mmCIF file of C-alpha atoms and ligand atoms in Angstrom:
data_model
loop_
_atom_site.group_PDB
_atom_site.id
_atom_site.type_symbol
_atom_site.label_atom_id
_atom_site.label_comp_id
_atom_site.label_asym_id
_atom_site.label_seq_id
_atom_site.Cartn_x
_atom_site.Cartn_y
_atom_site.Cartn_z
ATOM 1 C CA MET A 1 0.000 0.000 0.000
ATOM 2 C CA HIS A 2 1.325 3.459 -0.889
ATOM 3 C CA ILE A 3 1.389 6.294 1.641
ATOM 4 C CA SER A 4 -0.880 8.420 -0.581
ATOM 5 C CA SER A 5 -3.714 5.896 -0.166
ATOM 6 C CA ILE A 6 -3.542 6.008 3.643
ATOM 7 C CA ASN A 7 -6.259 7.797 5.560
ATOM 8 C CA VAL A 8 -4.959 9.271 8.848
ATOM 9 C CA TYR A 9 -7.294 10.484 11.579
ATOM 10 C CA ASP A 10 -5.690 12.708 14.243
ATOM 11 C CA ALA A 11 -7.287 11.668 17.538
ATOM 12 C CA LYS A 12 -7.748 14.439 20.074
ATOM 13 C CA ASN A 13 -7.783 12.286 23.179
ATOM 14 C CA ILE A 14 -8.075 8.675 24.338
ATOM 15 C CA HIS A 15 -11.916 8.766 24.271
ATOM 16 C CA ASP A 16 -11.764 9.772 20.641
ATOM 17 C CA VAL A 17 -9.563 6.714 19.919
ATOM 18 C CA LEU A 18 -11.746 4.305 21.898
ATOM 19 C CA ASN A 19 -14.985 5.580 20.332
ATOM 20 C CA LEU A 20 -13.628 5.075 16.841
ATOM 21 C CA LEU A 21 -12.322 1.566 17.626
ATOM 22 C CA ASP A 22 -15.675 0.714 19.198
ATOM 23 C CA LYS A 23 -17.698 2.056 16.281
ATOM 24 C CA GLU A 24 -15.599 0.485 13.534
ATOM 25 C CA PRO A 25 -13.576 -2.414 15.032
ATOM 26 C CA GLY A 26 -10.981 -3.842 12.664
ATOM 27 C CA ARG A 27 -11.170 -0.850 10.327
ATOM 28 C CA TRP A 28 -8.543 1.244 12.126
ATOM 29 C CA SER A 29 -4.923 0.692 13.127
ATOM 30 C CA ILE A 30 -2.923 2.759 15.574
ATOM 31 C CA LEU A 31 -0.175 5.128 14.436
ATOM 32 C CA ALA A 32 2.165 5.930 17.349
ATOM 33 C CA GLY A 33 5.744 7.039 16.558
ATOM 34 C CA GLY A 34 5.424 5.564 13.065
ATOM 35 C CA THR A 35 8.981 4.171 12.975
ATOM 36 C CA ASP A 36 7.809 0.665 12.084
ATOM 37 C CA ILE A 37 4.785 1.693 10.037
ATOM 38 C CA MET A 38 6.787 4.095 7.851
ATOM 39 C CA VAL A 39 9.290 1.361 6.992
ATOM 40 C CA GLN A 40 6.462 -1.011 6.086
ATOM 41 C CA LEU A 41 4.771 1.680 3.991
ATOM 42 C CA ASP A 42 8.035 2.281 2.217
ATOM 43 C CA LEU A 43 8.459 -1.432 1.519
ATOM 44 C CA GLY A 44 4.839 -1.723 0.407
ATOM 45 C CA THR A 45 4.090 -4.329 3.094
ATOM 46 C CA TRP A 46 1.734 -2.190 5.233
ATOM 47 C CA GLN A 47 -1.858 -3.304 4.577
ATOM 48 C CA ALA A 48 -4.140 -1.219 6.830
ATOM 49 C CA PRO A 49 -5.593 1.789 4.987
ATOM 50 C CA ASN A 50 -6.939 3.682 8.029
ATOM 51 C CA LEU A 51 -4.698 4.951 10.808
ATOM 52 C CA ILE A 52 -5.599 6.689 14.060
ATOM 53 C CA ASN A 53 -2.748 8.989 14.969
ATOM 54 C CA ILE A 54 -2.244 8.875 18.752
ATOM 55 C CA TRP A 55 1.033 10.838 18.816
ATOM 56 C CA GLY A 56 0.654 13.672 21.301
ATOM 57 C CA ILE A 57 -2.193 12.180 23.359
ATOM 58 C CA SER A 58 -0.896 12.932 26.834
ATOM 59 C CA ASP A 59 -3.079 10.291 28.586
ATOM 60 C CA LEU A 60 -1.055 7.635 26.773
ATOM 61 C CA SER A 61 2.416 8.807 27.696
ATOM 62 C CA GLY A 62 4.194 9.559 30.941
ATOM 63 C CA ILE A 63 5.714 7.365 33.623
ATOM 64 C CA ARG A 64 3.960 7.030 36.965
ATOM 65 C CA ILE A 65 5.709 5.745 40.081
ATOM 66 C CA ASN A 66 3.456 3.924 42.545
ATOM 67 C CA LYS A 67 4.451 2.191 45.767
ATOM 68 C CA ASN A 68 4.544 -1.330 44.314
ATOM 69 C CA GLU A 69 4.745 -0.765 40.576
ATOM 70 C CA ILE A 70 5.759 1.602 37.823
ATOM 71 C CA GLU A 71 3.287 2.440 35.059
ATOM 72 C CA ILE A 72 4.743 3.361 31.688
ATOM 73 C CA GLY A 73 2.349 4.919 29.191
ATOM 74 C CA ALA A 74 2.373 2.963 25.914
ATOM 75 C CA LEU A 75 3.259 6.145 24.036
ATOM 76 C CA SER A 76 6.410 6.749 26.100
ATOM 77 C CA THR A 77 9.431 6.973 23.842
ATOM 78 C CA PHE A 78 12.675 5.089 24.357
ATOM 79 C CA SER A 79 14.353 8.424 25.184
ATOM 80 C CA GLU A 80 11.817 9.170 27.930
ATOM 81 C CA ILE A 81 12.486 5.749 29.429
ATOM 82 C CA ILE A 82 16.269 6.105 29.152
ATOM 83 C CA ASN A 83 16.157 9.416 31.013
ATOM 84 C CA HIS A 84 13.955 8.268 33.887
ATOM 85 C CA PRO A 85 16.014 8.040 37.105
ATOM 86 C CA ILE A 86 13.859 5.428 38.866
ATOM 87 C CA ILE A 87 13.640 3.126 35.851
ATOM 88 C CA LYS A 88 17.394 3.528 35.520
ATOM 89 C CA LYS A 89 17.877 2.432 39.121
ATOM 90 C CA GLU A 90 15.315 -0.370 39.368
ATOM 91 C CA PHE A 91 14.949 -1.703 35.806
ATOM 92 C CA PRO A 92 18.381 -1.350 34.196
ATOM 93 C CA MET A 93 17.694 -3.991 31.535
ATOM 94 C CA LEU A 94 14.879 -1.865 30.120
ATOM 95 C CA ILE A 95 17.271 1.081 29.917
ATOM 96 C CA GLU A 96 19.856 -1.049 28.172
ATOM 97 C CA ALA A 97 17.270 -2.384 25.716
ATOM 98 C CA ALA A 98 16.033 1.144 24.955
ATOM 99 C CA MET A 99 19.587 2.431 24.492
ATOM 100 C CA LEU A 100 20.342 -0.365 22.026
ATOM 101 C CA THR A 101 17.191 0.289 20.004
ATOM 102 C CA GLY A 102 18.090 2.014 16.746
ATOM 103 C CA SER A 103 19.688 5.445 16.636
ATOM 104 C CA ILE A 104 18.916 8.466 18.832
ATOM 105 C CA ALA A 105 16.405 9.628 16.212
ATOM 106 C CA ILE A 106 14.552 6.300 16.539
ATOM 107 C CA GLN A 107 14.765 6.495 20.346
ATOM 108 C CA ASN A 108 13.195 9.971 20.262
ATOM 109 C CA ARG A 109 10.268 8.835 18.145
ATOM 110 C CA GLY A 110 9.803 5.089 18.715
ATOM 111 C CA THR A 111 7.512 4.075 21.568
ATOM 112 C CA ILE A 112 7.516 1.129 23.934
ATOM 113 C CA GLY A 113 3.902 0.377 22.966
ATOM 114 C CA GLY A 114 4.872 0.266 19.295
ATOM 115 C CA ASN A 115 7.794 -2.030 20.094
ATOM 116 C CA ILE A 116 5.419 -4.506 21.761
ATOM 117 C CA MET A 117 2.596 -4.193 19.226
ATOM 118 C CA ASN A 118 4.788 -4.474 16.156
ATOM 119 C CA ALA A 119 5.439 -7.932 17.630
ATOM 120 C CA SER A 120 8.783 -8.537 16.008
ATOM 121 C CA PRO A 121 10.351 -11.636 17.618
ATOM 122 C CA ALA A 122 13.636 -9.690 17.552
ATOM 123 C CA ALA A 123 12.419 -6.505 19.279
ATOM 124 C CA ASP A 124 14.684 -5.344 22.097
ATOM 125 C CA THR A 125 12.412 -4.389 24.997
ATOM 126 C CA PRO A 126 10.209 -7.549 25.166
ATOM 127 C CA PRO A 127 12.897 -9.868 26.657
ATOM 128 C CA ALA A 128 13.505 -7.336 29.450
ATOM 129 C CA LEU A 129 9.753 -6.944 30.073
ATOM 130 C CA LEU A 130 9.402 -10.735 30.257
ATOM 131 C CA ALA A 131 12.286 -11.068 32.718
ATOM 132 C CA TYR A 132 10.740 -8.348 34.900
ATOM 133 C CA GLY A 133 7.344 -10.096 35.006
ATOM 134 C CA ALA A 134 5.676 -7.048 33.420
ATOM 135 C CA GLU A 135 1.949 -6.676 32.957
ATOM 136 C CA ILE A 136 0.203 -4.720 30.230
ATOM 137 C CA GLU A 137 -3.030 -2.749 30.252
ATOM 138 C CA LEU A 138 -5.441 -3.043 27.324
ATOM 139 C CA THR A 139 -8.293 -0.569 27.058
ATOM 140 C CA SER A 140 -11.523 -0.547 25.078
ATOM 141 C CA LYS A 141 -14.523 1.760 25.372
ATOM 142 C CA ASN A 142 -16.167 -0.646 27.817
ATOM 143 C CA GLU A 143 -13.292 -2.245 29.686
ATOM 144 C CA VAL A 144 -9.803 -1.776 31.079
ATOM 145 C CA ARG A 145 -8.033 -5.086 31.600
ATOM 146 C CA ARG A 146 -4.625 -6.243 32.695
ATOM 147 C CA LEU A 147 -2.701 -9.178 31.353
ATOM 148 C CA PHE A 148 0.692 -10.609 32.200
ATOM 149 C CA TYR A 149 2.911 -9.738 29.264
ATOM 150 C CA LYS A 150 4.165 -13.348 29.185
ATOM 151 C CA ASP A 151 0.641 -14.369 28.073
ATOM 152 C CA PHE A 152 0.230 -11.690 25.394
ATOM 153 C CA HIS A 153 2.047 -13.146 22.383
ATOM 154 C CA ILE A 154 0.432 -16.308 21.026
ATOM 155 C CA ASN A 155 2.476 -16.847 17.878
ATOM 156 C CA TYR A 156 4.179 -14.808 15.157
ATOM 157 C CA LYS A 157 2.477 -11.364 15.180
ATOM 158 C CA LEU A 158 -0.527 -12.914 16.913
ATOM 159 C CA MET A 159 -1.535 -11.331 20.224
ATOM 160 C CA ARG A 160 -4.311 -11.444 22.791
ATOM 161 C CA ILE A 161 -5.789 -8.050 21.886
ATOM 162 C CA ASN A 162 -9.276 -7.386 20.564
ATOM 163 C CA GLN A 163 -10.018 -5.177 17.584
ATOM 164 C CA ASP A 164 -11.635 -2.521 19.774
ATOM 165 C CA GLU A 165 -8.684 -2.372 22.206
ATOM 166 C CA ILE A 166 -5.531 -0.302 22.432
ATOM 167 C CA LEU A 167 -2.422 -0.978 24.499
ATOM 168 C CA THR A 168 -2.403 1.770 27.114
ATOM 169 C CA LYS A 169 0.224 0.885 29.742
ATOM 170 C CA ILE A 170 3.118 -1.343 30.636
ATOM 171 C CA ILE A 171 3.334 -2.104 34.337
ATOM 172 C CA LEU A 172 6.553 -3.143 36.067
ATOM 173 C CA PRO A 173 6.404 -4.700 39.550
ATOM 174 C CA ARG A 174 8.835 -3.074 42.000
ATOM 175 C CA THR A 175 10.760 -5.218 44.445
ATOM 176 C CA SER A 176 12.857 -4.585 47.515
ATOM 177 C CA ASN A 177 14.709 -7.902 47.038
ATOM 178 C CA LYS A 178 18.315 -7.809 45.979
ATOM 179 C CA THR A 179 18.205 -8.905 42.350
ATOM 180 C CA ILE A 180 20.778 -9.672 39.677
ATOM 181 C CA ASP A 181 19.913 -8.496 36.147
ATOM 182 C CA PHE A 182 21.636 -9.527 32.941
ATOM 183 C CA TYR A 183 20.773 -8.239 29.461
ATOM 184 C CA GLN A 184 22.648 -8.899 26.273
ATOM 185 C CA LYS A 185 21.798 -8.309 22.648
ATOM 186 C CA VAL A 186 23.848 -9.851 19.881
ATOM 187 C CA GLY A 187 23.525 -8.162 16.509
ATOM 188 C CA THR A 188 25.763 -7.289 13.607
ATOM 189 C CA ARG A 189 26.734 -4.345 15.812
ATOM 190 C CA ALA A 190 25.687 -3.738 19.435
ATOM 191 C CA ALA A 191 23.631 -0.665 18.525
ATOM 192 C CA HIS A 192 21.782 0.371 15.343
ATOM 193 C CA SER A 193 21.094 -3.234 14.392
ATOM 194 C CA ILE A 194 18.306 -5.733 14.892
ATOM 195 C CA SER A 195 19.001 -8.643 17.264
ATOM 196 C CA LYS A 196 20.257 -11.987 16.063
ATOM 197 C CA ALA A 197 19.590 -13.144 19.606
ATOM 198 C CA CYS A 198 18.814 -11.343 22.828
ATOM 199 C CA ILE A 199 18.555 -12.495 26.456
ATOM 200 C CA ALA A 200 17.308 -10.850 29.640
ATOM 201 C CA VAL A 201 17.534 -12.539 33.028
ATOM 202 C CA ARG A 202 16.434 -11.382 36.460
ATOM 203 C CA LEU A 203 17.227 -13.632 39.390
ATOM 204 C CA THR A 204 17.515 -13.660 43.140
ATOM 205 C CA MET A 205 20.027 -15.779 45.040
ATOM 206 C CA ASP A 206 20.451 -16.884 48.609
ATOM 207 C CA LYS A 207 24.118 -17.705 49.017
ATOM 208 C CA LYS A 208 24.598 -19.853 45.890
ATOM 209 C CA THR A 209 21.004 -21.070 45.586
ATOM 210 C CA ILE A 210 18.830 -19.508 42.884
ATOM 211 C CA THR A 211 15.616 -18.600 44.682
ATOM 212 C CA ASP A 212 13.831 -17.036 41.706
ATOM 213 C CA ILE A 213 14.615 -16.581 38.017
ATOM 214 C CA LYS A 214 12.887 -15.282 34.898
ATOM 215 C CA ILE A 215 14.544 -15.611 31.496
ATOM 216 C CA GLY A 216 13.242 -13.632 28.499
ATOM 217 C CA LEU A 217 14.571 -14.253 24.998
ATOM 218 C CA GLY A 218 14.265 -12.518 21.650
ATOM 219 C CA ALA A 219 14.894 -13.749 18.082
ATOM 220 C CA VAL A 220 14.909 -17.439 19.041
ATOM 221 C CA ALA A 221 11.225 -18.241 18.401
ATOM 222 C CA PRO A 222 8.304 -16.772 16.392
ATOM 223 C CA MET A 223 7.696 -14.361 19.294
ATOM 224 C CA PRO A 224 9.504 -13.106 22.400
ATOM 225 C CA ILE A 225 9.471 -15.971 24.915
ATOM 226 C CA ARG A 226 10.183 -17.081 28.469
ATOM 227 C CA VAL A 227 11.888 -20.454 28.915
ATOM 228 C CA TYR A 228 9.852 -21.850 31.791
ATOM 229 C CA MET A 229 11.403 -25.315 31.922
ATOM 230 C CA THR A 230 14.914 -23.888 32.114
ATOM 231 C CA GLU A 231 13.751 -21.506 34.849
ATOM 232 C CA ASP A 232 12.161 -24.404 36.795
ATOM 233 C CA LEU A 233 15.315 -26.452 36.496
ATOM 234 C CA LEU A 234 17.420 -23.656 37.972
ATOM 235 C CA LYS A 235 14.966 -22.428 40.609
ATOM 236 C CA GLY A 236 15.554 -23.720 44.136
ATOM 237 C CA ASN A 237 18.881 -25.280 43.209
ATOM 238 C CA LYS A 238 22.426 -24.517 44.176
ATOM 239 C CA LEU A 239 24.413 -23.148 41.279
ATOM 240 C CA SER A 240 27.119 -25.535 40.074
ATOM 241 C CA MET A 241 28.790 -26.395 36.791
ATOM 242 C CA ASP A 242 26.638 -29.511 36.644
ATOM 243 C CA LEU A 243 23.432 -27.458 37.048
ATOM 244 C CA ILE A 244 24.600 -25.030 34.353
ATOM 245 C CA ASP A 245 25.218 -27.936 31.951
ATOM 246 C CA GLN A 246 21.708 -29.238 32.605
ATOM 247 C CA ALA A 247 20.249 -25.753 32.050
ATOM 248 C CA ILE A 248 22.080 -25.483 28.732
ATOM 249 C CA LEU A 249 20.647 -28.798 27.516
ATOM 250 C CA GLN A 250 17.204 -27.669 28.620
ATOM 251 C CA ILE A 251 17.281 -24.250 26.954
ATOM 252 C CA ALA A 252 18.540 -25.842 23.718
ATOM 253 C CA SER A 253 15.415 -27.993 23.596
ATOM 254 C CA GLU A 254 13.107 -25.125 24.541
ATOM 255 C CA ILE A 255 13.968 -22.535 21.893
ATOM 256 C CA HIS A 256 13.210 -22.733 18.190
ATOM 257 C CA PRO A 257 15.267 -20.220 16.244
ATOM 258 C CA ILE A 258 14.790 -19.805 12.518
ATOM 259 C CA ASP A 259 16.983 -19.043 9.514
ATOM 260 C CA ASP A 260 16.387 -15.570 8.089
ATOM 261 C CA ILE A 261 18.274 -12.723 6.438
ATOM 262 C CA ARG A 262 19.915 -11.673 9.722
ATOM 263 C CA SER A 263 21.205 -15.013 10.927
ATOM 264 C CA ASN A 264 20.680 -18.752 10.925
ATOM 265 C CA LYS A 265 19.178 -21.266 13.292
ATOM 266 C CA ALA A 266 22.458 -22.906 14.365
ATOM 267 C CA TYR A 267 24.147 -19.577 15.141
ATOM 268 C CA ARG A 268 21.173 -18.292 17.139
ATOM 269 C CA LEU A 269 20.998 -21.501 19.138
ATOM 270 C CA ARG A 270 24.725 -21.356 19.898
ATOM 271 C CA VAL A 271 24.545 -17.678 20.899
ATOM 272 C CA ALA A 272 21.559 -18.174 23.225
ATOM 273 C CA ILE A 273 23.317 -21.104 24.907
ATOM 274 C CA ASN A 274 26.584 -19.204 25.288
ATOM 275 C CA LEU A 275 24.878 -16.117 26.697
ATOM 276 C CA LEU A 276 23.131 -18.119 29.407
ATOM 277 C CA ARG A 277 26.173 -20.263 30.172
ATOM 278 C CA ASN A 278 28.545 -17.301 30.480
ATOM 279 C CA PHE A 279 26.146 -15.366 32.681
ATOM 280 C CA LEU A 280 25.561 -18.297 35.055
ATOM 281 C CA LYS A 281 29.262 -19.198 35.173
ATOM 282 C CA GLY A 282 29.987 -15.644 36.264
ATOM 283 C CA LEU A 283 27.814 -16.236 39.343
ATOM 284 C CA LEU A 284 29.669 -19.373 40.515
HETATM 285 C C1 FAD B 301 16.160 2.526 11.459
HETATM 286 C C2 FAD B 301 15.372 1.707 12.457
HETATM 287 C C3 FAD B 301 16.065 1.014 13.440
HETATM 288 C C4 FAD B 301 15.357 0.249 14.380
HETATM 289 N N1 FAD B 301 16.063 -0.425 15.331
HETATM 290 C C5 FAD B 301 15.409 -1.180 16.228
HETATM 291 C C6 FAD B 301 16.132 -1.913 17.213
HETATM 292 O O1 FAD B 301 17.360 -1.890 17.291
HETATM 293 N N2 FAD B 301 15.408 -2.661 18.101
HETATM 294 C C7 FAD B 301 14.046 -2.722 18.065
HETATM 295 O O2 FAD B 301 13.454 -3.407 18.904
HETATM 296 N N3 FAD B 301 13.333 -2.029 17.140
HETATM 297 C C8 FAD B 301 13.978 -1.272 16.225
HETATM 298 N N4 FAD B 301 13.268 -0.578 15.272
HETATM 299 C C9 FAD B 301 11.809 -0.731 15.220
HETATM 300 C C10 FAD B 301 10.961 0.392 15.856
HETATM 301 O O3 FAD B 301 11.649 1.599 15.988
HETATM 302 C C11 FAD B 301 10.377 -0.028 17.219
HETATM 303 O O4 FAD B 301 9.665 -1.240 17.110
HETATM 304 C C12 FAD B 301 9.458 1.060 17.825
HETATM 305 O O5 FAD B 301 9.321 0.782 19.179
HETATM 306 C C13 FAD B 301 8.072 1.148 17.194
HETATM 307 O O6 FAD B 301 7.334 2.147 17.889
HETATM 308 P P1 FAD B 301 6.460 3.228 17.106
HETATM 309 O O7 FAD B 301 5.810 4.069 18.122
HETATM 310 O O8 FAD B 301 7.278 3.918 16.089
HETATM 311 O O9 FAD B 301 5.408 2.250 16.417
HETATM 312 P P2 FAD B 301 4.511 2.478 15.105
HETATM 313 O O10 FAD B 301 5.365 2.343 13.896
HETATM 314 O O11 FAD B 301 3.682 3.690 15.228
HETATM 315 O O12 FAD B 301 3.563 1.198 15.244
HETATM 316 C C14 FAD B 301 4.075 -0.109 15.189
HETATM 317 C C15 FAD B 301 2.917 -1.105 15.327
HETATM 318 O O13 FAD B 301 2.357 -1.046 16.633
HETATM 319 C C16 FAD B 301 0.969 -0.670 16.591
HETATM 320 N N5 FAD B 301 0.785 0.192 17.767
HETATM 321 C C17 FAD B 301 1.609 1.188 18.177
HETATM 322 N N6 FAD B 301 1.218 1.665 19.365
HETATM 323 C C18 FAD B 301 0.116 0.965 19.723
HETATM 324 C C19 FAD B 301 -0.748 0.980 20.869
HETATM 325 N N7 FAD B 301 -0.540 1.810 21.892
HETATM 326 N N8 FAD B 301 -1.790 0.112 20.913
HETATM 327 C C20 FAD B 301 -2.014 -0.748 19.884
HETATM 328 N N9 FAD B 301 -1.222 -0.813 18.784
HETATM 329 C C21 FAD B 301 -0.173 0.029 18.706
HETATM 330 C C22 FAD B 301 0.779 -0.011 15.238
HETATM 331 O O14 FAD B 301 -0.549 -0.114 14.774
HETATM 332 C C23 FAD B 301 1.757 -0.825 14.386
HETATM 333 O O15 FAD B 301 1.184 -2.055 14.031
HETATM 334 C C24 FAD B 301 13.941 0.193 14.326
HETATM 335 C C25 FAD B 301 13.251 0.916 13.331
HETATM 336 C C26 FAD B 301 13.951 1.660 12.408
HETATM 337 C C27 FAD B 301 13.194 2.418 11.351
#
């Protein structure tokens, strides 16, 4: 579809967006920062003729700090996230992911909501959100509902969102526990390139026993994933070389990378294994 055949409606506020989605579900798509949509328009792969422009709707941006959680408006840009002192302190993997997303121009325009909703398996913030146990808020004219982000992606570009809903918030649970975070993206270059593989891990340890662990991965399956069986294998156990070897075997059977223009299945598998192994070995 060519840009000249696109119909863009500039929404004035969130009610305007929700009314339109309610009245004509499936007819409208959301235009946020436009960094993904513009590329798809340019390539001729964008199919939706009607866009609701939400850029500038203040209800959808902003970062709110509550006692037990942090709410990030879906329209918050990577730059806004990078510059937030509390996110920097408590959720460093999200900062790292945002800093590795594209160039500064992309960080100033691209939004966290767009990163989730574009649903690229190789997007940079989803692994961090998965490792943090994030929730998301979906809003329609008649309902506001919350969902654990781990349950949102069903398959490639397939998500648990209805045609009359918009992603409004990302919610990060705060913790007072001492946690260890590890985020690494492997691309052609560290920055300005799309991931060949990406891992985010948050864990807690008591002496050498892993008391809790969440592992988020990007570019190793049709969607961003957690590796629950690997997490279960590690959880409650004392870290040892033997346990690490078992975890490596487990993660290798749990991920399903593909061959594409950026990399191949064997390389992605090897990288994901090495990233986890090296991180865990560093904790011995
Ligand atoms: C040069 C370049 C480099 C890039 N590098 C990276 C990179 O390193 N890592 C990375 O992860 N990404 C990268 N991207 C991709 C892109 O910048 C991000 O995915 C960005 O977060 C998209 O946000 P946006 O606001 O621009 O989304 P848009 O382009 O506006 O929208 C993307 C999709 O999300 C939907 N959408 C947006 N917001 C909402 C909402 N609130 N509710 C429902 N649906 C919504 C839109 O309908 C559309 O389908 C790059 C893009 C470019 C052009």
